[in-house]
Amino acid sequence: MAKKRILSGMRPTGKLHLGHYVGALENWIELQNNYDSYHLVADYHVLTTDLDTSNVYSNTIEMVIDWLAAGLDPEKSPFFRQSQIKEHTELFLIFSMLITQARLERNPTVKDQVRDLNIQNVIYGHLGYPVLQSADILLYRGDAVPVGEDQVPHIEITREIARKFNNQYGNVFPEPEPLLTKFARLPGLDGSAKMSKSLNNTILLSDDPETVKNKLRKAVTDPKKIRKNDPGRPEVCLVYTYHKKFNPEGEAEIAAGCRAGTLGCVDCKMMCTEKINSFLEPIIEKRKVLENDIKKVEEILHEGETAAKKIAVNTMEDVRSKMQLG
Ligand code: TRP
């Protein structure tokens, strides 16, 4: 039986942080062995919140370096830029006729973004970005989409659009499923629900050991644990969440020590720093090699774009034929 297909993507915001890894990249890396997988750089999506495109290319390169350094294999999972495959915009236009404005206005992810970024007037393309995302996924007839929790509403919109198209014109698209990791979200260093570049509360995959140490030193912990021997509440502490992810074998002891008041935040953070640094060490090593060979990174993108283009053209032929657009 043919393998199921995965399509996922990220906006090129530059160097990736642990939240990207835990919420998405780790999942992609694991899934690439069992699925036919494709990963896109959502460079057009950047425009929804930032019209300045001068950093998009360098941010793309930085992000692709992190993908490679973390273990995504372009032989198994071609990478490509959305802007290089014109079929995305064509399908986006058709899909924009298959969904109502009211449906898009109900989307909680766009609402959260508008609030977090303090956007006064939402542009049309921002409201419609899940429609472009639906085109990204369905152009490759993706069966599954590994995403973070915040993107689940967009997969629901994608399914609705697929259904609507298939009912109206005939069967072209699958209804894709979201694939979530257990750790769909990693809190930020300031205690916010998630790490995010705009909130400036991240640990980057490229942060050196000293930087990680300093960032964690300043991280927010349980506000009720003021002195070392005060009993703490691991369940409200973001450092404990990091332990759960990067120190699963030590997690129980950390929680017990924190609750009993025998483990202070300084020591707990030191242990966490060590674990995160040993996780990052091989990524940083690989990154150094790639940073010195940008040509290779560009080549990987171009090869991915050739592979993706073939599929995109084939889907659009099918779409046009079903719509009797010649
Ligand atoms: N909207 C996603 C984000 O902001 C990025 C994205 C664009 C995407 N196209 C996609 C994710 C297709 C999954 C599938 O993070």
PDB file of C-alpha atoms and ligand atoms in Angstrom, residues 7-11 40 42 45 82 129 133 136-137 145 147 151 154, ligand 1:
ATOM      1  CA  LEU A   7       2.383  18.119   4.329  1.00  0.00           C
ATOM      2  CA  SER A   8       3.451  20.634   6.871  1.00  0.00           C
ATOM      3  CA  GLY A   9       5.067  24.027   6.968  1.00  0.00           C
ATOM      4  CA  MET A  10       6.410  26.886   9.010  1.00  0.00           C
ATOM      5  CA  ARG A  11       6.718  30.575   8.488  1.00  0.00           C
ATOM      6  CA  LEU A  40       7.061  23.976   3.036  1.00  0.00           C
ATOM      7  CA  ALA A  42       5.440  29.483   4.226  1.00  0.00           C
ATOM      8  CA  HIS A  45       2.347  33.744   5.044  1.00  0.00           C
ATOM      9  CA  GLN A  82       5.600  28.377  -1.147  1.00  0.00           C
ATOM     10  CA  TYR A 129      -4.430  32.913   5.753  1.00  0.00           C
ATOM     11  CA  GLN A 133      -2.753  27.128   4.276  1.00  0.00           C
ATOM     12  CA  ASP A 136      -0.681  24.454   0.759  1.00  0.00           C
ATOM     13  CA  ILE A 137      -1.931  21.197   2.211  1.00  0.00           C
ATOM     14  CA  VAL A 145      -0.604  17.497   8.886  1.00  0.00           C
ATOM     15  CA  VAL A 147       1.142  20.741  13.629  1.00  0.00           C
ATOM     16  CA  GLN A 151      -2.983  25.188  14.082  1.00  0.00           C
ATOM     17  CA  HIS A 154      -6.800  25.539  10.345  1.00  0.00           C
TER      18      HIS A 154
HETATM   19  N1  TRP B   1       0.156  28.662   9.266  1.00  0.00           N
HETATM   20  C1  TRP B   1       1.304  27.963   9.755  1.00  0.00           C
HETATM   21  C2  TRP B   1       1.935  28.782  10.884  1.00  0.00           C
HETATM   22  O1  TRP B   1       1.686  29.954  10.987  1.00  0.00           O
HETATM   23  C3  TRP B   1       2.340  27.730   8.706  1.00  0.00           C
HETATM   24  C4  TRP B   1       1.819  26.968   7.546  1.00  0.00           C
HETATM   25  C5  TRP B   1       1.602  27.461   6.314  1.00  0.00           C
HETATM   26  C6  TRP B   1       1.469  25.591   7.504  1.00  0.00           C
HETATM   27  N2  TRP B   1       1.165  26.493   5.477  1.00  0.00           N
HETATM   28  C7  TRP B   1       1.061  25.343   6.178  1.00  0.00           C
HETATM   29  C8  TRP B   1       1.448  24.565   8.440  1.00  0.00           C
HETATM   30  C9  TRP B   1       0.630  24.078   5.785  1.00  0.00           C
HETATM   31  C10 TRP B   1       0.999  23.323   8.051  1.00  0.00           C
HETATM   32  C11 TRP B   1       0.602  23.087   6.733  1.00  0.00           C
HETATM   33  O2  TRP B   1       2.683  28.232  11.647  1.00  0.00           O
END
